[in-house]
Structures are given as C-alpha cells and as structure tokens.
C-alpha cells in the first residue's frame, strides 16, 4: 500500500483551513501514513514532537515540487488518495494545484456560508469520491441540492492545549470579554462592538479582548461590516488601508483603555490568553463549520455565547454553549437567497447575557466546565480518526 495521502491546500497555524490541514497531517502520521503537502505550508508553529512527526512530510516536499514541475501545466497524477478543500459554490480554498491534481481517490472537504450552488459546482462535487461537510447544515443542504456521497464531519479541538487550567491573573480583577475570528460582516464583530459599548457604560471594569484579523482588508466582508447599521464601521481602515481595530472602536465610543487588540497569535499559543477571560461571545451571522474559535473557548471552560444558527447548532444541539436565541433575518435575505439561513443576533440579548455572567460568574463557570468536558469527545484526534474511517484511509503501521 502506498503510504502517501495528499493534502491539496496550505497547512498553517494562524488561519482555520491551515489548522485543519495541520491536524489532518498529524492524524495521518498516527496511522503510519505520509501526509503529502501539495502546497507550501503557511506560517507554522509546531512543538518539538509535532515537528518530528511532520519532518518526513517536510523532507519530501522538495522531491514533490520537483515532480510537479516536471508536469508543466499538465495534470498531476498521484498514486495515492488526495483530499481537496472547497468553499462557497465549490470554490478553491488555499490550493491552486488542486484542479490539476487527481489521486487514486479524491475527497472534497467543504465549508460554505452561501447557499447558492451553480449546476456546474454541483457536478464538480459529484465527481469526488466523497464530500466531507464541515457541519450538519452544510451536509443537509448539499444532499438537498443532489450532491452524492456526503459525509458530515465537524472540526475538532486540540484537547492537549485547549482545556481548563488555572488562570495567571494577568488582567487583574477586570471583567474580560473575548471575541475571536476574522473580522467581517459574517462573523458579527459589529454586533460585538455595539454590545460591548452598551455593557461598558454599565461596568467600567469591563475589557474587550479581541483576536480579529483579516488578511484581505479589501474583501467584501470588510466592506459590509464598514456599512453596518448596528455599529458605525466607516473608520475600520486607517489611512494606509490597514485594519485598525482599536481606532475603529475608539472613534465609535469605546474607550481605548477598555480594549486589548491581540496581535496575530499561532493557534497553539492562544489557550493561556483566552483562559484569562470571563466570557466569550460569538454572534456570528453564519458559520459553515462549527466555528473553530468558539469550539476552543468552550473547551477551555470559558462561558461562551453562541448565535443559534447554522454551524453553531452542531454545538448547541449537543447542549454545549449558551444560545443567543433571538435571531432575526439579516436584511440582505430580502433580496438575495444566499442569506436565507443567516441570523442576526440581538444586541440587547447579548448585553443581558453579559450582565448575567457578570453577576453570577461562578455559576456560569461551573456550567462552562461541564461544556468543556463534553468537548473532549470532539478532540482533533477523535474527529480526524473518524474522518479517516469514513474515507477508509486505513492504518499501515502503528504510530511510533
């Protein structure tokens, strides 16, 4: 049996697809398989043992590049299975070589937040041996569209890092609210900002800790959030066209000393930062997957407020997280069916939930710790193993 399994997108440590790919690669090594990286890794932070596990894959990269270059612009034929990344309307995700690459079996891994798929996209998905949906609603929608061989397999968390542990007290006695995710309309940071502004007027000891980064400041989602009806986002970009979170919040009534805007941090270094927080909020309008950052705050035992829509339901249906139940249609839905399943969270509900946590921290913490215990079943180790079983990517030798 050929030990190789191809990963046709960029792995890394600072973005969702990259983390997924890195965990997939590590999972393959546990089965004695060689993750074959068709794209050069992005920024990657590994501990010593992870680096050892992935060293054969990194060492094989130059040889793989040489073989690909010999193909010119022609097809890349692999004598092993390949897993590809897809998004809205089956668009490529971080994998420019994927359209040219064909393995002995080809599997598409897909996360989408727009529900319209062209006939050509559906036909493309049906050419894969299987389609791995990142959430139950993604999977159900694909089946309704006529996509065959759909497998639901949600993301995981690194349970060795994301678990409850003592705090270091670095924020003193301030009430810390965490919000993470790429800043864009879909993720709802305008709702977070409006809710925090209102809450901060009640409690001047509140601090907002943000992990909001977006490598594409000119993207549609950034333009949309700057046109927010909920929070004035006109000043999100500075004079150089870069996203400036603290400036945006300050210019719209949030004191600068009440905001900690984190630099971009590798996934493995986030746990001790998030543990310092009292609550996390995710009023996301739509999630194609389960929202990796929300899964991680839940696994850390931080009380987490999740909008009750789309991919978040995979967590809320397991009784994990605190639901933001007031969900109204987004205005875009009136003219575009792509937004039919999106939900708009209520600023007032978020403020009242924050107030409840503020006044009952220990009680919420106890419930959050029960959520963390449930998250143990959704570790990357278990989720990747489940995926490998679905795809019949069997063990060759036990991990050594």
GROMACS .gro file of C-alpha atoms in nm:
model
  400
    1UNK     CA    1   0.000   0.000   0.000
    2UNK     CA    2   0.127   0.346  -0.092
    3UNK     CA    3   0.174   0.534   0.238
    4UNK     CA    4   0.109   0.878   0.088
    5UNK     CA    5  -0.215   1.076   0.137
    6UNK     CA    6  -0.232   1.411  -0.039
    7UNK     CA    7  -0.349   1.733   0.127
    8UNK     CA    8  -0.427   1.979  -0.151
    9UNK     CA    9  -0.435   2.302   0.049
   10UNK     CA   10  -0.195   2.506   0.258
   11UNK     CA   11  -0.143   2.398   0.617
   12UNK     CA   12  -0.055   2.655   0.885
   13UNK     CA   13  -0.111   2.779   1.240
   14UNK     CA   14  -0.283   3.117   1.204
   15UNK     CA   15  -0.594   3.051   0.992
   16UNK     CA   16  -0.876   2.797   1.005
   17UNK     CA   17  -0.800   2.595   0.694
   18UNK     CA   18  -0.435   2.586   0.794
   19UNK     CA   19  -0.512   2.450   1.142
   20UNK     CA   20  -0.744   2.188   0.990
   21UNK     CA   21  -0.473   2.081   0.746
   22UNK     CA   22  -0.207   2.065   1.017
   23UNK     CA   23  -0.427   1.847   1.236
   24UNK     CA   24  -0.513   1.627   0.938
   25UNK     CA   25  -0.143   1.584   0.865
   26UNK     CA   26  -0.068   1.490   1.227
   27UNK     CA   27  -0.360   1.247   1.225
   28UNK     CA   28  -0.227   1.076   0.915
   29UNK     CA   29   0.111   1.024   1.082
   30UNK     CA   30  -0.064   0.845   1.368
   31UNK     CA   31  -0.187   0.593   1.111
   32UNK     CA   32   0.157   0.543   0.968
   33UNK     CA   33   0.068   0.742   0.657
   34UNK     CA   34   0.280   1.014   0.497
   35UNK     CA   35   0.093   1.345   0.459
   36UNK     CA   36   0.189   1.473   0.117
   37UNK     CA   37   0.164   1.852   0.109
   38UNK     CA   38   0.084   1.975  -0.239
   39UNK     CA   39   0.109   2.339  -0.127
   40UNK     CA   40   0.391   2.505   0.065
   41UNK     CA   41   0.298   2.545   0.432
   42UNK     CA   42   0.195   2.886   0.560
   43UNK     CA   43   0.316   3.026   0.894
   44UNK     CA   44   0.353   2.713   1.105
   45UNK     CA   45   0.425   2.685   1.477
   46UNK     CA   46   0.493   2.329   1.594
   47UNK     CA   47   0.618   2.192   1.922
   48UNK     CA   48   0.918   1.961   1.916
   49UNK     CA   49   0.724   1.635   1.886
   50UNK     CA   50   0.490   1.773   1.620
   51UNK     CA   51   0.793   1.884   1.421
   52UNK     CA   52   0.938   1.533   1.445
   53UNK     CA   53   0.610   1.377   1.333
   54UNK     CA   54   0.584   1.607   1.030
   55UNK     CA   55   0.954   1.603   0.938
   56UNK     CA   56   0.913   1.323   0.678
   57UNK     CA   57   0.639   1.527   0.510
   58UNK     CA   58   0.857   1.839   0.509
   59UNK     CA   59   1.157   1.644   0.384
   60UNK     CA   60   0.951   1.503   0.096
   61UNK     CA   61   0.834   1.849  -0.016
   62UNK     CA   62   1.141   1.930  -0.238
   63UNK     CA   63   1.105   1.599  -0.420
   64UNK     CA   64   0.733   1.659  -0.464
   65UNK     CA   65   0.793   2.010  -0.602
   66UNK     CA   66   1.041   1.864  -0.849
   67UNK     CA   67   0.790   1.602  -0.965
   68UNK     CA   68   0.516   1.865  -1.004
   69UNK     CA   69   0.743   2.097  -1.202
   70UNK     CA   70   0.813   1.815  -1.447
   71UNK     CA   71   0.440   1.806  -1.525
   72UNK     CA   72   0.447   2.164  -1.654
   73UNK     CA   73   0.087   2.283  -1.670
   74UNK     CA   74  -0.046   1.932  -1.723
   75UNK     CA   75  -0.237   1.707  -1.486
   76UNK     CA   76  -0.075   1.592  -1.162
   77UNK     CA   77  -0.149   1.223  -1.127
   78UNK     CA   78  -0.097   1.080  -0.779
   79UNK     CA   79  -0.083   0.711  -0.695
   80UNK     CA   80  -0.250   0.776  -0.361
   81UNK     CA   81  -0.572   0.939  -0.230
   82UNK     CA   82  -0.597   1.319  -0.219
   83UNK     CA   83  -0.816   1.544  -0.003
   84UNK     CA   84  -0.915   1.879  -0.157
   85UNK     CA   85  -1.053   2.200   0.002
   86UNK     CA   86  -1.366   2.375  -0.125
   87UNK     CA   87  -1.585   2.665  -0.017
   88UNK     CA   88  -1.879   2.865  -0.147
   89UNK     CA   89  -2.002   2.734  -0.482
   90UNK     CA   90  -1.726   2.471  -0.464
   91UNK     CA   91  -1.455   2.738  -0.500
   92UNK     CA   92  -1.092   2.650  -0.427
   93UNK     CA   93  -0.956   2.714  -0.078
   94UNK     CA   94  -0.581   2.773  -0.036
   95UNK     CA   95  -0.497   2.516  -0.303
   96UNK     CA   96  -0.403   2.641  -0.650
   97UNK     CA   97  -0.282   2.297  -0.766
   98UNK     CA   98  -0.599   2.115  -0.664
   99UNK     CA   99  -0.783   2.143  -1.001
  100UNK     CA  100  -0.491   1.972  -1.177
  101UNK     CA  101  -0.444   1.703  -0.913
  102UNK     CA  102  -0.605   1.360  -0.926
  103UNK     CA  103  -0.539   1.074  -0.688
  104UNK     CA  104  -0.650   0.713  -0.671
  105UNK     CA  105  -0.942   0.856  -0.475
  106UNK     CA  106  -1.040   1.222  -0.441
  107UNK     CA  107  -1.232   1.367  -0.150
  108UNK     CA  108  -1.362   1.723  -0.114
  109UNK     CA  109  -1.365   1.890   0.226
  110UNK     CA  110  -1.613   2.181   0.215
  111UNK     CA  111  -1.727   2.468   0.436
  112UNK     CA  112  -1.968   2.720   0.286
  113UNK     CA  113  -2.184   3.008   0.407
  114UNK     CA  114  -2.363   3.093   0.080
  115UNK     CA  115  -2.636   2.850  -0.017
  116UNK     CA  116  -2.648   2.903  -0.394
  117UNK     CA  117  -2.453   2.649  -0.599
  118UNK     CA  118  -2.440   2.651  -0.977
  119UNK     CA  119  -2.518   2.331  -1.170
  120UNK     CA  120  -2.150   2.321  -1.266
  121UNK     CA  121  -2.046   2.334  -0.899
  122UNK     CA  122  -2.282   2.051  -0.807
  123UNK     CA  123  -2.149   1.846  -1.096
  124UNK     CA  124  -1.794   1.917  -0.981
  125UNK     CA  125  -1.872   1.798  -0.628
  126UNK     CA  126  -2.035   1.483  -0.762
  127UNK     CA  127  -1.709   1.393  -0.935
  128UNK     CA  128  -1.542   1.344  -0.597
  129UNK     CA  129  -1.549   1.005  -0.430
  130UNK     CA  130  -1.691   1.173  -0.121
  131UNK     CA  131  -1.772   1.522   0.002
  132UNK     CA  132  -1.687   1.599   0.365
  133UNK     CA  133  -1.924   1.864   0.504
  134UNK     CA  134  -1.799   2.076   0.793
  135UNK     CA  135  -2.137   2.094   0.967
  136UNK     CA  136  -2.471   1.916   0.975
  137UNK     CA  137  -2.648   2.203   0.799
  138UNK     CA  138  -2.381   2.212   0.526
  139UNK     CA  139  -2.427   1.839   0.478
  140UNK     CA  140  -2.808   1.857   0.471
  141UNK     CA  141  -2.805   2.142   0.220
  142UNK     CA  142  -2.566   1.959  -0.013
  143UNK     CA  143  -2.789   1.649  -0.007
  144UNK     CA  144  -3.092   1.866  -0.085
  145UNK     CA  145  -2.903   2.001  -0.387
  146UNK     CA  146  -2.838   1.648  -0.513
  147UNK     CA  147  -2.476   1.609  -0.408
  148UNK     CA  148  -2.396   1.243  -0.351
  149UNK     CA  149  -2.167   1.069  -0.102
  150UNK     CA  150  -2.181   1.348   0.156
  151UNK     CA  151  -2.016   1.280   0.495
  152UNK     CA  152  -2.076   1.509   0.794
  153UNK     CA  153  -1.756   1.552   0.994
  154UNK     CA  154  -1.710   1.859   1.210
  155UNK     CA  155  -1.385   2.015   1.322
  156UNK     CA  156  -1.204   1.933   1.644
  157UNK     CA  157  -1.002   2.095   1.921
  158UNK     CA  158  -0.652   2.018   2.042
  159UNK     CA  159  -0.755   1.879   2.380
  160UNK     CA  160  -0.392   1.869   2.496
  161UNK     CA  161  -0.386   2.250   2.481
  162UNK     CA  162  -0.748   2.366   2.492
  163UNK     CA  163  -0.869   2.251   2.834
  164UNK     CA  164  -0.949   2.418   3.167
  165UNK     CA  165  -0.649   2.520   3.376
  166UNK     CA  166  -0.563   2.786   3.637
  167UNK     CA  167  -0.551   3.148   3.531
  168UNK     CA  168  -0.243   3.364   3.572
  169UNK     CA  169  -0.432   3.675   3.681
  170UNK     CA  170  -0.278   3.895   3.412
  171UNK     CA  171  -0.596   4.101   3.374
  172UNK     CA  172  -0.636   4.156   3.746
  173UNK     CA  173  -0.997   4.193   3.857
  174UNK     CA  174  -1.125   4.328   3.525
  175UNK     CA  175  -1.423   4.155   3.363
  176UNK     CA  176  -1.273   4.027   3.038
  177UNK     CA  177  -1.484   3.953   2.730
  178UNK     CA  178  -1.318   3.758   2.450
  179UNK     CA  179  -1.414   3.779   2.083
  180UNK     CA  180  -1.223   3.594   1.811
  181UNK     CA  181  -1.247   3.534   1.439
  182UNK     CA  182  -1.168   3.700   1.109
  183UNK     CA  183  -1.321   4.047   1.117
  184UNK     CA  184  -1.600   4.061   0.862
  185UNK     CA  185  -1.976   4.106   0.839
  186UNK     CA  186  -2.044   3.731   0.863
  187UNK     CA  187  -1.859   3.699   1.194
  188UNK     CA  188  -2.059   3.983   1.350
  189UNK     CA  189  -1.789   4.194   1.512
  190UNK     CA  190  -2.013   4.499   1.463
  191UNK     CA  191  -2.267   4.328   1.693
  192UNK     CA  192  -1.990   4.251   1.946
  193UNK     CA  193  -1.875   4.614   1.937
  194UNK     CA  194  -2.224   4.755   1.986
  195UNK     CA  195  -2.298   4.516   2.273
  196UNK     CA  196  -1.966   4.587   2.444
  197UNK     CA  197  -2.014   4.964   2.411
  198UNK     CA  198  -2.351   4.936   2.586
  199UNK     CA  199  -2.220   4.697   2.851
  200UNK     CA  200  -1.912   4.911   2.922
  201UNK     CA  201  -2.142   5.203   3.002
  202UNK     CA  202  -2.277   4.992   3.290
  203UNK     CA  203  -1.945   4.846   3.402
  204UNK     CA  204  -1.624   5.044   3.361
  205UNK     CA  205  -1.418   4.743   3.475
  206UNK     CA  206  -1.508   4.559   3.154
  207UNK     CA  207  -1.238   4.496   2.892
  208UNK     CA  208  -1.283   4.358   2.542
  209UNK     CA  209  -1.007   4.120   2.429
  210UNK     CA  210  -1.014   4.082   2.050
  211UNK     CA  211  -0.844   3.838   1.819
  212UNK     CA  212  -0.975   3.989   1.495
  213UNK     CA  213  -0.753   3.961   1.193
  214UNK     CA  214  -0.823   3.968   0.823
  215UNK     CA  215  -0.550   3.935   0.562
  216UNK     CA  216  -0.789   4.076   0.299
  217UNK     CA  217  -0.890   4.429   0.411
  218UNK     CA  218  -1.050   4.496   0.070
  219UNK     CA  219  -1.270   4.186   0.084
  220UNK     CA  220  -1.649   4.203   0.056
  221UNK     CA  221  -1.698   4.106   0.421
  222UNK     CA  222  -1.488   4.402   0.538
  223UNK     CA  223  -1.680   4.641   0.311
  224UNK     CA  224  -2.005   4.504   0.451
  225UNK     CA  225  -1.906   4.550   0.814
  226UNK     CA  226  -1.800   4.909   0.740
  227UNK     CA  227  -2.158   4.967   0.622
  228UNK     CA  228  -2.305   4.817   0.940
  229UNK     CA  229  -2.636   4.959   1.062
  230UNK     CA  230  -2.552   4.838   1.413
  231UNK     CA  231  -2.208   4.991   1.469
  232UNK     CA  232  -2.050   5.266   1.261
  233UNK     CA  233  -1.769   5.089   1.081
  234UNK     CA  234  -1.671   5.366   0.843
  235UNK     CA  235  -1.333   5.405   1.010
  236UNK     CA  236  -1.225   5.040   1.029
  237UNK     CA  237  -0.935   5.105   0.788
  238UNK     CA  238  -0.660   5.353   0.862
  239UNK     CA  239  -0.503   5.596   0.614
  240UNK     CA  240  -0.280   5.317   0.478
  241UNK     CA  241  -0.577   5.089   0.417
  242UNK     CA  242  -0.497   4.856   0.708
  243UNK     CA  243  -0.749   4.727   0.959
  244UNK     CA  244  -0.713   4.913   1.289
  245UNK     CA  245  -0.948   4.762   1.546
  246UNK     CA  246  -0.870   4.988   1.844
  247UNK     CA  247  -0.905   5.301   1.633
  248UNK     CA  248  -1.237   5.179   1.491
  249UNK     CA  249  -1.375   5.109   1.837
  250UNK     CA  250  -1.239   5.431   1.987
  251UNK     CA  251  -1.383   5.652   1.715
  252UNK     CA  252  -1.721   5.493   1.780
  253UNK     CA  253  -1.747   5.544   2.153
  254UNK     CA  254  -1.543   5.259   2.305
  255UNK     CA  255  -1.259   5.390   2.528
  256UNK     CA  256  -0.917   5.271   2.410
  257UNK     CA  257  -0.819   5.161   2.759
  258UNK     CA  258  -1.109   4.913   2.757
  259UNK     CA  259  -0.980   4.722   2.452
  260UNK     CA  260  -0.693   4.476   2.416
  261UNK     CA  261  -0.643   4.404   2.046
  262UNK     CA  262  -0.426   4.095   2.032
  263UNK     CA  263  -0.161   4.054   1.762
  264UNK     CA  264  -0.195   3.754   1.534
  265UNK     CA  265  -0.112   3.455   1.753
  266UNK     CA  266  -0.043   3.095   1.645
  267UNK     CA  267  -0.327   2.864   1.743
  268UNK     CA  268  -0.116   2.669   1.996
  269UNK     CA  269  -0.039   2.987   2.193
  270UNK     CA  270  -0.399   3.103   2.237
  271UNK     CA  271  -0.510   2.890   2.537
  272UNK     CA  272  -0.334   3.082   2.818
  273UNK     CA  273  -0.464   3.408   2.671
  274UNK     CA  274  -0.828   3.302   2.639
  275UNK     CA  275  -0.830   3.140   2.986
  276UNK     CA  276  -0.787   3.485   3.139
  277UNK     CA  277  -1.130   3.585   3.008
  278UNK     CA  278  -1.463   3.559   3.192
  279UNK     CA  279  -1.685   3.509   2.888
  280UNK     CA  280  -1.666   3.477   2.509
  281UNK     CA  281  -1.924   3.598   2.258
  282UNK     CA  282  -1.990   3.476   1.906
  283UNK     CA  283  -2.291   3.649   1.747
  284UNK     CA  284  -2.189   3.512   1.408
  285UNK     CA  285  -2.445   3.559   1.134
  286UNK     CA  286  -2.343   3.233   0.969
  287UNK     CA  287  -2.090   2.956   1.016
  288UNK     CA  288  -2.026   2.692   0.752
  289UNK     CA  289  -1.848   2.487   1.015
  290UNK     CA  290  -1.886   2.478   1.390
  291UNK     CA  291  -1.667   2.788   1.440
  292UNK     CA  292  -1.324   2.667   1.546
  293UNK     CA  293  -1.255   2.958   1.782
  294UNK     CA  294  -1.586   2.903   1.962
  295UNK     CA  295  -1.504   2.532   2.000
  296UNK     CA  296  -1.173   2.630   2.158
  297UNK     CA  297  -1.322   2.876   2.410
  298UNK     CA  298  -1.575   2.610   2.506
  299UNK     CA  299  -1.301   2.350   2.552
  300UNK     CA  300  -1.114   2.594   2.780
  301UNK     CA  301  -1.416   2.618   3.010
  302UNK     CA  302  -1.490   2.982   2.927
  303UNK     CA  303  -1.867   3.058   2.923
  304UNK     CA  304  -1.940   3.112   2.555
  305UNK     CA  305  -2.244   3.281   2.397
  306UNK     CA  306  -2.323   3.140   2.051
  307UNK     CA  307  -2.574   3.262   1.796
  308UNK     CA  308  -2.833   2.987   1.745
  309UNK     CA  309  -2.792   2.945   1.371
  310UNK     CA  310  -2.615   2.737   1.103
  311UNK     CA  311  -2.293   2.561   1.210
  312UNK     CA  312  -2.322   2.667   1.574
  313UNK     CA  313  -2.618   2.430   1.606
  314UNK     CA  314  -2.380   2.131   1.596
  315UNK     CA  315  -2.257   2.254   1.935
  316UNK     CA  316  -2.582   2.388   2.080
  317UNK     CA  317  -2.769   2.070   1.986
  318UNK     CA  318  -2.515   1.883   2.200
  319UNK     CA  319  -2.604   2.116   2.490
  320UNK     CA  320  -2.264   2.285   2.460
  321UNK     CA  321  -2.256   2.665   2.493
  322UNK     CA  322  -2.511   2.931   2.584
  323UNK     CA  323  -2.750   3.005   2.298
  324UNK     CA  324  -2.829   3.354   2.169
  325UNK     CA  325  -3.182   3.262   2.069
  326UNK     CA  326  -3.306   3.597   1.938
  327UNK     CA  327  -3.220   3.550   1.572
  328UNK     CA  328  -3.384   3.768   1.306
  329UNK     CA  329  -3.329   3.751   0.928
  330UNK     CA  330  -3.043   3.963   0.801
  331UNK     CA  331  -3.157   4.250   0.575
  332UNK     CA  332  -2.966   4.101   0.279
  333UNK     CA  333  -3.201   3.800   0.279
  334UNK     CA  334  -3.484   4.007   0.131
  335UNK     CA  335  -3.301   4.036  -0.200
  336UNK     CA  336  -3.051   3.750  -0.201
  337UNK     CA  337  -3.135   3.385  -0.125
  338UNK     CA  338  -2.771   3.324  -0.030
  339UNK     CA  339  -2.853   3.484   0.306
  340UNK     CA  340  -3.176   3.295   0.384
  341UNK     CA  341  -3.020   3.089   0.664
  342UNK     CA  342  -2.818   3.372   0.820
  343UNK     CA  343  -2.927   3.507   1.158
  344UNK     CA  344  -2.884   3.847   1.321
  345UNK     CA  345  -2.827   3.838   1.697
  346UNK     CA  346  -2.985   4.091   1.929
  347UNK     CA  347  -2.752   4.344   2.092
  348UNK     CA  348  -2.995   4.371   2.384
  349UNK     CA  349  -2.992   3.994   2.443
  350UNK     CA  350  -2.611   3.988   2.440
  351UNK     CA  351  -2.592   4.275   2.691
  352UNK     CA  352  -2.835   4.098   2.924
  353UNK     CA  353  -2.642   3.770   2.893
  354UNK     CA  354  -2.318   3.953   2.972
  355UNK     CA  355  -2.491   4.109   3.272
  356UNK     CA  356  -2.599   3.765   3.393
  357UNK     CA  357  -2.243   3.631   3.366
  358UNK     CA  358  -2.105   3.943   3.536
  359UNK     CA  359  -2.332   3.892   3.836
  360UNK     CA  360  -2.306   3.511   3.853
  361UNK     CA  361  -1.951   3.431   3.742
  362UNK     CA  362  -1.901   3.116   3.948
  363UNK     CA  363  -2.235   2.963   3.844
  364UNK     CA  364  -2.165   3.023   3.475
  365UNK     CA  365  -1.812   2.896   3.519
  366UNK     CA  366  -1.943   2.567   3.661
  367UNK     CA  367  -2.174   2.516   3.364
  368UNK     CA  368  -1.893   2.610   3.125
  369UNK     CA  369  -1.671   2.344   3.284
  370UNK     CA  370  -1.940   2.086   3.205
  371UNK     CA  371  -1.934   2.212   2.845
  372UNK     CA  372  -1.556   2.164   2.841
  373UNK     CA  373  -1.597   1.802   2.948
  374UNK     CA  374  -1.838   1.742   2.658
  375UNK     CA  375  -1.588   1.899   2.419
  376UNK     CA  376  -1.339   1.622   2.497
  377UNK     CA  377  -1.531   1.396   2.257
  378UNK     CA  378  -1.462   1.649   1.980
  379UNK     CA  379  -1.084   1.642   2.000
  380UNK     CA  380  -0.893   1.664   1.673
  381UNK     CA  381  -0.757   1.315   1.744
  382UNK     CA  382  -1.107   1.168   1.753
  383UNK     CA  383  -1.250   1.377   1.471
  384UNK     CA  384  -0.963   1.308   1.232
  385UNK     CA  385  -0.975   0.937   1.316
  386UNK     CA  386  -1.349   0.938   1.245
  387UNK     CA  387  -1.280   1.109   0.914
  388UNK     CA  388  -1.011   0.860   0.822
  389UNK     CA  389  -1.253   0.575   0.900
  390UNK     CA  390  -1.518   0.735   0.677
  391UNK     CA  391  -1.269   0.767   0.394
  392UNK     CA  392  -1.127   0.419   0.454
  393UNK     CA  393  -0.776   0.559   0.497
  394UNK     CA  394  -0.652   0.265   0.699
  395UNK     CA  395  -0.352   0.225   0.924
  396UNK     CA  396  -0.031   0.096   0.772
  397UNK     CA  397   0.176   0.078   1.087
  398UNK     CA  398   0.106   0.197   1.440
  399UNK     CA  399   0.240   0.540   1.530
  400UNK     CA  400   0.588   0.510   1.684
   0.00000   0.00000   0.00000
